[in-house]
Amino acid sequence: MSKTTKTIAAGLAATALTTFGAAAETWDMPMAYSATNFHSATGAEFAACVTAGTGGDLEIVTHPGGSLFAGGEIKRAIQTGQVNIGERLLSGHQNENALFGFDSIPFLATSFEDSEKLWDAAKGPLTELLAEQNLHLLYAVPWPAQGLYFNKEINSVADMAGLKFRSYNNATARLAELSGMLPVQIEAAEISQAFATGVAESMVSSGSTGYDRQVWESLTHFYEVDAWLPRNYVLVNAEAWNGLEEGTQNVINGCATLAEYAGDWRSVQYTDFTLTELAKNGMFVGPAGDGLTAELKEFGVTMTNEWLENTGDAGQAIVDAFNAD
Ligand code: PCA
């Protein structure tokens, strides 16, 4: 390049920067669940929306299936700025702060409608708690209602004794303990193998995860217990968020609102679809018997009380606001 060409090129580059704002940036977005899962599909659309909406100034690239960070590592990765954005099941961090488990209390909110009400009650305190941890909340989407998977017919808690139970947070591990099962924490991305090799023989989850991981290859029964609807949360490193121009923040907020709406809708649609698929692939799919249901509801009372003891006034305020609505 001649000196004159170089000067012109530098001038053009400077004009491009002033015209289009800051230089383009890429944010990697780790997600724990398989690419075909509805949360991951929603996240991919959210990322494309931000990339298009900012004219490519901010490109978000999703990494589903735990390929960049496993589920359990995602929250810390965002907090510490290893990545600027990611999706995480926050109830997996109940041991850090019991409030994170508000969405995994058995039989408190058991329908999409109640899950929304509970979220309305919890959103304020949860957003504050996240802010204290250098995290900015963008959107949250519920999983379908949680039911019980087994490799045999189960009619009572006594039938569950000694089973190896795959857990994904404290509440699921506690449910296993109360039922006399042996909890083993395993990421959703790893469960097909865990069931195939006998490391786990049962779990509580949605039809969605059973379908995503084709659990009919190892398991036989799904009981629609409708125990709770845990949420996935899309979080941004607060410093990265605060460093964005207002216009970029506005685009992200718009895309997040769309994503939450689309995700909620997909979760509802996915419920029937995935339960039908489990049955088509040979599994028993149906409600738990009355005896088992009654026993599980007692565990629900115990676990609600334990959660309220652990969270004190903050937890009580959420439950009260939920009940008052
Ligand atoms: N699937 C996730 C969490 C809740 C759900 O339905 C899992 O099993 O890991």
mmCIF file of C-alpha atoms and ligand atoms in Angstrom:
data_model
loop_
_atom_site.group_PDB
_atom_site.id
_atom_site.type_symbol
_atom_site.label_atom_id
_atom_site.label_comp_id
_atom_site.label_asym_id
_atom_site.label_seq_id
_atom_site.Cartn_x
_atom_site.Cartn_y
_atom_site.Cartn_z
ATOM 1 C CA MET A 1 0.000 0.000 0.000
ATOM 2 C CA SER A 2 1.280 3.492 -0.824
ATOM 3 C CA LYS A 3 1.404 6.111 1.900
ATOM 4 C CA THR A 4 -1.589 7.935 0.403
ATOM 5 C CA THR A 5 -3.659 4.727 0.168
ATOM 6 C CA LYS A 6 -2.806 3.931 3.774
ATOM 7 C CA THR A 7 -3.907 7.375 4.889
ATOM 8 C CA ILE A 8 -7.191 7.054 2.982
ATOM 9 C CA ALA A 9 -7.785 3.542 4.379
ATOM 10 C CA ALA A 10 -7.156 4.739 7.925
ATOM 11 C CA GLY A 11 -9.505 7.670 7.358
ATOM 12 C CA LEU A 12 -12.251 5.376 6.048
ATOM 13 C CA ALA A 13 -11.844 3.041 8.992
ATOM 14 C CA ALA A 14 -12.151 5.980 11.382
ATOM 15 C CA THR A 15 -15.310 7.160 9.574
ATOM 16 C CA ALA A 16 -16.766 3.639 9.787
ATOM 17 C CA LEU A 17 -16.141 3.635 13.526
ATOM 18 C CA THR A 18 -17.811 7.008 14.057
ATOM 19 C CA THR A 19 -20.710 6.083 11.768
ATOM 20 C CA PHE A 20 -21.431 2.702 13.291
ATOM 21 C CA GLY A 21 -20.361 3.308 16.874
ATOM 22 C CA ALA A 22 -18.030 0.987 18.764
ATOM 23 C CA ALA A 23 -16.129 -1.755 16.970
ATOM 24 C CA ALA A 24 -18.046 -5.029 16.601
ATOM 25 C CA GLU A 25 -17.886 -7.322 19.623
ATOM 26 C CA THR A 26 -18.680 -11.017 20.005
ATOM 27 C CA TRP A 27 -20.215 -12.501 23.145
ATOM 28 C CA ASP A 28 -20.097 -16.261 23.618
ATOM 29 C CA MET A 29 -23.220 -17.584 25.325
ATOM 30 C CA PRO A 30 -22.861 -20.976 27.054
ATOM 31 C CA MET A 31 -26.063 -23.010 27.466
ATOM 32 C CA ALA A 32 -26.276 -26.381 29.241
ATOM 33 C CA TYR A 33 -29.010 -28.147 27.281
ATOM 34 C CA SER A 34 -29.016 -29.848 23.881
ATOM 35 C CA ALA A 35 -29.199 -27.704 20.735
ATOM 36 C CA THR A 36 -32.642 -29.072 19.874
ATOM 37 C CA ASN A 37 -34.100 -28.267 23.321
ATOM 38 C CA PHE A 38 -36.666 -25.459 23.295
ATOM 39 C CA HIS A 39 -34.638 -23.272 25.691
ATOM 40 C CA SER A 40 -31.640 -23.568 23.368
ATOM 41 C CA ALA A 41 -33.793 -22.800 20.299
ATOM 42 C CA THR A 42 -35.134 -19.718 22.078
ATOM 43 C CA GLY A 43 -31.617 -18.664 23.066
ATOM 44 C CA ALA A 44 -30.397 -19.023 19.470
ATOM 45 C CA GLU A 45 -33.236 -16.788 18.268
ATOM 46 C CA PHE A 46 -32.462 -14.282 21.012
ATOM 47 C CA ALA A 47 -28.807 -14.221 19.901
ATOM 48 C CA ALA A 48 -29.772 -13.714 16.240
ATOM 49 C CA CYS A 49 -32.181 -10.934 17.264
ATOM 50 C CA VAL A 50 -29.426 -9.040 19.121
ATOM 51 C CA THR A 51 -26.929 -9.534 16.307
ATOM 52 C CA ALA A 52 -29.424 -8.262 13.697
ATOM 53 C CA GLY A 53 -30.807 -5.509 15.935
ATOM 54 C CA THR A 54 -27.380 -4.008 16.606
ATOM 55 C CA GLY A 55 -26.419 -4.230 12.932
ATOM 56 C CA GLY A 56 -23.692 -6.693 13.905
ATOM 57 C CA ASP A 57 -22.103 -4.361 16.486
ATOM 58 C CA LEU A 58 -22.778 -7.001 19.114
ATOM 59 C CA GLU A 59 -22.804 -10.575 17.911
ATOM 60 C CA ILE A 60 -24.000 -13.235 20.355
ATOM 61 C CA VAL A 61 -22.926 -16.824 19.637
ATOM 62 C CA THR A 62 -24.694 -19.619 21.532
ATOM 63 C CA HIS A 63 -22.872 -22.780 22.640
ATOM 64 C CA PRO A 64 -25.555 -25.337 23.626
ATOM 65 C CA GLY A 65 -25.151 -28.790 25.176
ATOM 66 C CA GLY A 66 -22.626 -27.671 27.799
ATOM 67 C CA SER A 67 -19.996 -27.472 25.035
ATOM 68 C CA LEU A 68 -18.329 -24.288 26.335
ATOM 69 C CA PHE A 69 -19.091 -24.655 30.064
ATOM 70 C CA ALA A 70 -21.070 -27.414 31.818
ATOM 71 C CA GLY A 71 -24.301 -26.243 33.494
ATOM 72 C CA GLY A 72 -22.781 -26.105 36.966
ATOM 73 C CA GLU A 73 -19.971 -23.797 35.803
ATOM 74 C CA ILE A 74 -21.978 -21.291 33.770
ATOM 75 C CA LYS A 75 -23.037 -18.932 36.566
ATOM 76 C CA ARG A 76 -19.479 -18.479 37.846
ATOM 77 C CA ALA A 77 -18.165 -18.029 34.305
ATOM 78 C CA ILE A 78 -20.553 -15.087 33.808
ATOM 79 C CA GLN A 79 -19.910 -13.597 37.261
ATOM 80 C CA THR A 80 -16.167 -13.588 36.731
ATOM 81 C CA GLY A 81 -16.365 -12.312 33.153
ATOM 82 C CA GLN A 82 -14.959 -15.466 31.515
ATOM 83 C CA VAL A 83 -18.028 -14.986 29.324
ATOM 84 C CA ASN A 84 -20.381 -12.003 29.287
ATOM 85 C CA ILE A 85 -23.669 -13.911 28.925
ATOM 86 C CA GLY A 86 -25.091 -17.384 29.499
ATOM 87 C CA GLU A 87 -28.114 -19.450 30.507
ATOM 88 C CA ARG A 88 -28.391 -21.323 33.801
ATOM 89 C CA LEU A 89 -30.882 -23.216 35.928
ATOM 90 C CA LEU A 90 -30.487 -21.067 39.051
ATOM 91 C CA SER A 91 -32.022 -23.617 41.425
ATOM 92 C CA GLY A 92 -28.754 -25.489 40.930
ATOM 93 C CA HIS A 93 -27.203 -22.850 43.221
ATOM 94 C CA GLN A 94 -29.488 -23.264 46.236
ATOM 95 C CA ASN A 95 -26.515 -24.112 48.416
ATOM 96 C CA GLU A 96 -25.144 -20.604 47.753
ATOM 97 C CA ASN A 97 -28.441 -18.959 48.630
ATOM 98 C CA ALA A 98 -31.679 -20.840 49.357
ATOM 99 C CA LEU A 99 -33.678 -18.125 47.530
ATOM 100 C CA PHE A 100 -32.429 -19.553 44.231
ATOM 101 C CA GLY A 101 -34.622 -22.584 44.963
ATOM 102 C CA PHE A 102 -37.935 -20.682 45.010
ATOM 103 C CA ASP A 103 -38.948 -22.375 41.735
ATOM 104 C CA SER A 104 -38.241 -25.939 42.935
ATOM 105 C CA ILE A 105 -40.541 -26.230 45.946
ATOM 106 C CA PRO A 106 -42.689 -29.350 45.489
ATOM 107 C CA PHE A 107 -46.387 -28.581 44.911
ATOM 108 C CA LEU A 108 -46.210 -24.836 45.537
ATOM 109 C CA ALA A 109 -46.713 -23.785 41.890
ATOM 110 C CA THR A 110 -47.661 -26.721 39.674
ATOM 111 C CA SER A 111 -49.085 -25.149 36.487
ATOM 112 C CA PHE A 112 -47.763 -22.646 33.942
ATOM 113 C CA GLU A 113 -50.187 -20.073 35.300
ATOM 114 C CA ASP A 114 -49.044 -20.517 38.896
ATOM 115 C CA SER A 115 -45.415 -20.620 37.819
ATOM 116 C CA GLU A 116 -45.916 -17.178 36.239
ATOM 117 C CA LYS A 117 -47.527 -15.888 39.448
ATOM 118 C CA LEU A 118 -44.672 -17.242 41.538
ATOM 119 C CA TRP A 119 -42.168 -15.645 39.161
ATOM 120 C CA ASP A 120 -43.952 -12.297 39.509
ATOM 121 C CA ALA A 121 -43.589 -12.647 43.289
ATOM 122 C CA ALA A 122 -39.917 -13.669 43.170
ATOM 123 C CA LYS A 123 -38.572 -11.540 40.329
ATOM 124 C CA GLY A 124 -37.780 -8.437 42.422
ATOM 125 C CA PRO A 125 -35.841 -10.160 45.238
ATOM 126 C CA LEU A 126 -34.097 -12.491 42.797
ATOM 127 C CA THR A 127 -32.985 -9.610 40.567
ATOM 128 C CA GLU A 128 -31.523 -7.855 43.641
ATOM 129 C CA LEU A 129 -29.740 -10.989 44.791
ATOM 130 C CA LEU A 130 -28.247 -11.441 41.317
ATOM 131 C CA ALA A 131 -27.156 -7.796 41.196
ATOM 132 C CA GLU A 132 -25.196 -8.357 44.440
ATOM 133 C CA GLN A 133 -23.395 -11.130 42.571
ATOM 134 C CA ASN A 134 -22.418 -8.984 39.574
ATOM 135 C CA LEU A 135 -25.213 -10.471 37.450
ATOM 136 C CA HIS A 136 -27.889 -8.744 35.394
ATOM 137 C CA LEU A 137 -31.043 -10.762 34.660
ATOM 138 C CA LEU A 138 -32.405 -10.647 31.094
ATOM 139 C CA TYR A 139 -35.145 -13.245 30.889
ATOM 140 C CA ALA A 140 -36.404 -16.479 32.442
ATOM 141 C CA VAL A 141 -38.379 -19.366 30.932
ATOM 142 C CA PRO A 142 -39.959 -22.289 32.819
ATOM 143 C CA TRP A 143 -39.437 -25.960 32.067
ATOM 144 C CA PRO A 144 -42.630 -28.015 31.769
ATOM 145 C CA ALA A 145 -43.916 -29.493 35.051
ATOM 146 C CA GLN A 146 -41.656 -32.046 36.704
ATOM 147 C CA GLY A 147 -42.617 -35.716 36.869
ATOM 148 C CA LEU A 148 -40.907 -38.921 37.995
ATOM 149 C CA TYR A 149 -39.024 -41.330 35.725
ATOM 150 C CA PHE A 150 -38.273 -44.940 36.684
ATOM 151 C CA ASN A 151 -37.080 -48.179 35.163
ATOM 152 C CA LYS A 152 -40.026 -50.092 36.698
ATOM 153 C CA GLU A 153 -43.607 -49.588 37.870
ATOM 154 C CA ILE A 154 -43.794 -47.594 41.119
ATOM 155 C CA ASN A 155 -46.902 -47.402 43.299
ATOM 156 C CA SER A 156 -45.538 -46.108 46.587
ATOM 157 C CA VAL A 157 -42.501 -44.479 48.123
ATOM 158 C CA ALA A 158 -41.531 -47.911 49.504
ATOM 159 C CA ASP A 159 -41.121 -49.105 45.887
ATOM 160 C CA MET A 160 -38.443 -46.447 45.353
ATOM 161 C CA ALA A 161 -36.187 -47.547 48.204
ATOM 162 C CA GLY A 162 -32.537 -47.854 47.239
ATOM 163 C CA LEU A 163 -32.929 -46.632 43.636
ATOM 164 C CA LYS A 164 -30.109 -44.523 42.215
ATOM 165 C CA PHE A 165 -31.723 -41.182 41.500
ATOM 166 C CA ARG A 166 -30.310 -38.554 39.169
ATOM 167 C CA SER A 167 -30.594 -35.099 40.788
ATOM 168 C CA TYR A 168 -30.023 -31.652 39.262
ATOM 169 C CA ASN A 169 -30.273 -29.403 42.337
ATOM 170 C CA ASN A 170 -30.667 -29.520 46.144
ATOM 171 C CA ALA A 171 -34.437 -29.937 45.974
ATOM 172 C CA THR A 172 -34.184 -33.006 43.744
ATOM 173 C CA ALA A 173 -31.487 -34.499 45.986
ATOM 174 C CA ARG A 174 -33.641 -33.840 49.078
ATOM 175 C CA LEU A 175 -36.652 -35.483 47.418
ATOM 176 C CA ALA A 176 -34.484 -38.543 46.782
ATOM 177 C CA GLU A 177 -33.353 -38.644 50.427
ATOM 178 C CA LEU A 178 -36.896 -38.339 51.757
ATOM 179 C CA SER A 179 -37.938 -41.205 49.455
ATOM 180 C CA GLY A 180 -35.076 -43.464 50.542
ATOM 181 C CA MET A 181 -33.296 -43.200 47.181
ATOM 182 C CA LEU A 182 -29.636 -42.474 46.502
ATOM 183 C CA PRO A 183 -29.118 -39.091 44.814
ATOM 184 C CA VAL A 184 -26.353 -38.602 42.272
ATOM 185 C CA GLN A 185 -25.992 -35.179 40.630
ATOM 186 C CA ILE A 186 -25.651 -35.460 36.835
ATOM 187 C CA GLU A 187 -25.898 -32.800 34.110
ATOM 188 C CA ALA A 188 -28.747 -33.259 31.618
ATOM 189 C CA ALA A 189 -26.139 -33.581 28.847
ATOM 190 C CA GLU A 190 -24.807 -36.742 30.556
ATOM 191 C CA ILE A 191 -27.971 -38.562 31.545
ATOM 192 C CA SER A 192 -28.458 -40.870 28.535
ATOM 193 C CA GLN A 193 -25.134 -42.465 29.378
ATOM 194 C CA ALA A 194 -25.845 -42.500 33.123
ATOM 195 C CA PHE A 195 -29.070 -44.422 32.577
ATOM 196 C CA ALA A 196 -27.537 -46.740 29.984
ATOM 197 C CA THR A 197 -24.713 -47.714 32.347
ATOM 198 C CA GLY A 198 -26.883 -47.985 35.480
ATOM 199 C CA VAL A 199 -25.216 -45.034 37.266
ATOM 200 C CA ALA A 200 -28.790 -43.740 37.644
ATOM 201 C CA GLU A 201 -32.153 -45.546 37.469
ATOM 202 C CA SER A 202 -34.649 -42.763 38.077
ATOM 203 C CA MET A 203 -35.025 -38.974 38.099
ATOM 204 C CA VAL A 204 -37.438 -36.103 38.440
ATOM 205 C CA SER A 205 -37.564 -33.933 35.307
ATOM 206 C CA SER A 206 -39.872 -32.805 32.513
ATOM 207 C CA GLY A 207 -41.060 -34.745 29.488
ATOM 208 C CA SER A 208 -38.815 -32.367 27.591
ATOM 209 C CA THR A 209 -35.543 -33.631 29.044
ATOM 210 C CA GLY A 210 -36.699 -37.261 28.779
ATOM 211 C CA TYR A 211 -37.436 -36.661 25.107
ATOM 212 C CA ASP A 212 -34.233 -34.697 24.419
ATOM 213 C CA ARG A 213 -32.142 -37.489 25.953
ATOM 214 C CA GLN A 214 -34.247 -40.396 24.574
ATOM 215 C CA VAL A 215 -34.536 -41.954 28.010
ATOM 216 C CA TRP A 216 -36.909 -44.636 26.679
ATOM 217 C CA GLU A 217 -33.726 -46.494 25.731
ATOM 218 C CA SER A 218 -33.246 -47.244 29.454
ATOM 219 C CA LEU A 219 -36.336 -46.148 31.417
ATOM 220 C CA THR A 220 -39.926 -47.431 31.260
ATOM 221 C CA HIS A 221 -42.246 -45.214 33.336
ATOM 222 C CA PHE A 222 -43.013 -41.492 33.511
ATOM 223 C CA TYR A 223 -45.455 -40.373 36.214
ATOM 224 C CA GLU A 224 -46.944 -36.915 35.646
ATOM 225 C CA VAL A 225 -46.580 -35.666 39.179
ATOM 226 C CA ASP A 226 -46.556 -31.927 38.280
ATOM 227 C CA ALA A 227 -44.290 -31.215 41.228
ATOM 228 C CA TRP A 228 -42.864 -27.801 40.179
ATOM 229 C CA LEU A 229 -41.682 -25.843 37.117
ATOM 230 C CA PRO A 230 -38.036 -24.799 37.507
ATOM 231 C CA ARG A 231 -36.688 -21.991 35.323
ATOM 232 C CA ASN A 232 -33.699 -21.300 33.153
ATOM 233 C CA TYR A 233 -32.337 -17.757 33.427
ATOM 234 C CA VAL A 234 -30.352 -15.779 30.877
ATOM 235 C CA LEU A 235 -27.814 -13.668 32.740
ATOM 236 C CA VAL A 236 -25.270 -11.018 31.779
ATOM 237 C CA ASN A 237 -22.115 -9.989 33.608
ATOM 238 C CA ALA A 238 -23.238 -6.707 35.243
ATOM 239 C CA GLU A 239 -20.058 -4.805 34.371
ATOM 240 C CA ALA A 240 -20.363 -5.848 30.727
ATOM 241 C CA TRP A 241 -24.022 -4.809 30.804
ATOM 242 C CA ASN A 242 -23.239 -1.403 32.306
ATOM 243 C CA GLY A 243 -20.530 -0.869 29.704
ATOM 244 C CA LEU A 244 -22.988 -1.147 26.807
ATOM 245 C CA GLU A 245 -24.400 1.882 25.036
ATOM 246 C CA GLU A 246 -28.024 2.603 25.850
ATOM 247 C CA GLY A 247 -29.111 1.812 22.280
ATOM 248 C CA THR A 248 -27.544 -1.641 22.531
ATOM 249 C CA GLN A 249 -29.172 -2.247 25.915
ATOM 250 C CA ASN A 250 -32.530 -1.307 24.384
ATOM 251 C CA VAL A 251 -32.093 -3.812 21.551
ATOM 252 C CA ILE A 252 -31.127 -6.545 24.036
ATOM 253 C CA ASN A 253 -34.116 -5.747 26.258
ATOM 254 C CA GLY A 254 -36.460 -5.927 23.261
ATOM 255 C CA CYS A 255 -34.996 -9.252 22.166
ATOM 256 C CA ALA A 256 -35.183 -10.582 25.756
ATOM 257 C CA THR A 257 -38.881 -9.702 25.998
ATOM 258 C CA LEU A 258 -39.537 -11.530 22.731
ATOM 259 C CA ALA A 259 -37.455 -14.503 23.867
ATOM 260 C CA GLU A 260 -39.324 -14.800 27.165
ATOM 261 C CA TYR A 261 -42.637 -14.717 25.352
ATOM 262 C CA ALA A 262 -41.531 -17.275 22.748
ATOM 263 C CA GLY A 263 -39.935 -19.488 25.403
ATOM 264 C CA ASP A 264 -43.074 -19.511 27.566
ATOM 265 C CA TRP A 265 -45.141 -20.476 24.546
ATOM 266 C CA ARG A 266 -42.732 -23.194 23.472
ATOM 267 C CA SER A 267 -42.648 -24.692 26.957
ATOM 268 C CA VAL A 268 -46.439 -25.106 26.880
ATOM 269 C CA GLN A 269 -46.379 -26.597 23.367
ATOM 270 C CA TYR A 270 -43.503 -28.906 24.217
ATOM 271 C CA THR A 271 -45.320 -30.417 27.198
ATOM 272 C CA ASP A 272 -47.899 -32.424 25.234
ATOM 273 C CA PHE A 273 -45.576 -33.068 22.328
ATOM 274 C CA THR A 274 -42.854 -34.639 24.462
ATOM 275 C CA LEU A 275 -45.211 -36.715 26.615
ATOM 276 C CA THR A 276 -46.785 -38.107 23.441
ATOM 277 C CA GLU A 277 -43.323 -38.924 22.103
ATOM 278 C CA LEU A 278 -42.347 -40.746 25.321
ATOM 279 C CA ALA A 279 -45.487 -42.880 25.012
ATOM 280 C CA LYS A 280 -44.909 -43.484 21.273
ATOM 281 C CA ASN A 281 -41.487 -44.797 22.144
ATOM 282 C CA GLY A 282 -42.972 -47.371 24.491
ATOM 283 C CA MET A 283 -42.972 -45.703 27.904
ATOM 284 C CA PHE A 284 -45.881 -45.729 30.326
ATOM 285 C CA VAL A 285 -46.979 -42.089 30.652
ATOM 286 C CA GLY A 286 -49.706 -41.237 33.147
ATOM 287 C CA PRO A 287 -50.525 -39.809 36.545
ATOM 288 C CA ALA A 288 -49.070 -41.326 39.709
ATOM 289 C CA GLY A 289 -51.465 -43.420 41.786
ATOM 290 C CA ASP A 290 -53.357 -41.796 44.671
ATOM 291 C CA GLY A 291 -51.223 -43.479 47.348
ATOM 292 C CA LEU A 292 -47.938 -42.326 45.833
ATOM 293 C CA THR A 293 -49.323 -38.839 45.180
ATOM 294 C CA ALA A 294 -50.378 -38.469 48.820
ATOM 295 C CA GLU A 295 -46.950 -39.551 50.063
ATOM 296 C CA LEU A 296 -45.186 -37.129 47.705
ATOM 297 C CA LYS A 297 -47.436 -34.264 48.841
ATOM 298 C CA GLU A 298 -46.268 -34.878 52.415
ATOM 299 C CA PHE A 299 -42.684 -34.488 51.249
ATOM 300 C CA GLY A 300 -43.832 -31.257 49.632
ATOM 301 C CA VAL A 301 -45.024 -29.927 53.006
ATOM 302 C CA THR A 302 -41.718 -30.909 54.638
ATOM 303 C CA MET A 303 -39.676 -29.302 51.876
ATOM 304 C CA THR A 304 -41.748 -26.108 51.844
ATOM 305 C CA ASN A 305 -41.163 -25.733 55.580
ATOM 306 C CA GLU A 306 -37.456 -26.408 55.192
ATOM 307 C CA TRP A 307 -37.191 -23.803 52.438
ATOM 308 C CA LEU A 308 -39.025 -21.233 54.551
ATOM 309 C CA GLU A 309 -36.681 -21.955 57.485
ATOM 310 C CA ASN A 310 -33.670 -21.484 55.222
ATOM 311 C CA THR A 311 -34.871 -18.282 53.583
ATOM 312 C CA GLY A 312 -36.597 -16.594 56.552
ATOM 313 C CA ASP A 313 -38.519 -13.397 55.894
ATOM 314 C CA ALA A 314 -37.321 -13.146 52.292
ATOM 315 C CA GLY A 315 -38.807 -16.530 51.397
ATOM 316 C CA GLN A 316 -41.997 -15.930 53.373
ATOM 317 C CA ALA A 317 -42.522 -12.643 51.510
ATOM 318 C CA ILE A 318 -42.357 -14.478 48.158
ATOM 319 C CA VAL A 319 -44.810 -17.176 49.259
ATOM 320 C CA ASP A 320 -47.158 -14.560 50.732
ATOM 321 C CA ALA A 321 -47.083 -12.452 47.560
ATOM 322 C CA PHE A 322 -47.736 -15.599 45.501
ATOM 323 C CA ASN A 323 -50.707 -16.598 47.682
ATOM 324 C CA ALA A 324 -52.117 -13.057 47.823
ATOM 325 C CA ASP A 325 -52.397 -12.767 44.057
HETATM 326 N N1 PCA B 1 -34.951 -30.512 32.726
HETATM 327 C C1 PCA B 1 -33.729 -30.103 33.329
HETATM 328 C C2 PCA B 1 -34.125 -29.286 34.515
HETATM 329 C C3 PCA B 1 -35.581 -29.382 34.616
HETATM 330 C C4 PCA B 1 -36.009 -30.143 33.432
HETATM 331 O O1 PCA B 1 -37.173 -30.357 33.105
HETATM 332 C C5 PCA B 1 -32.915 -31.276 33.782
HETATM 333 O O2 PCA B 1 -33.464 -32.365 33.962
HETATM 334 O O3 PCA B 1 -31.716 -31.101 33.986
#
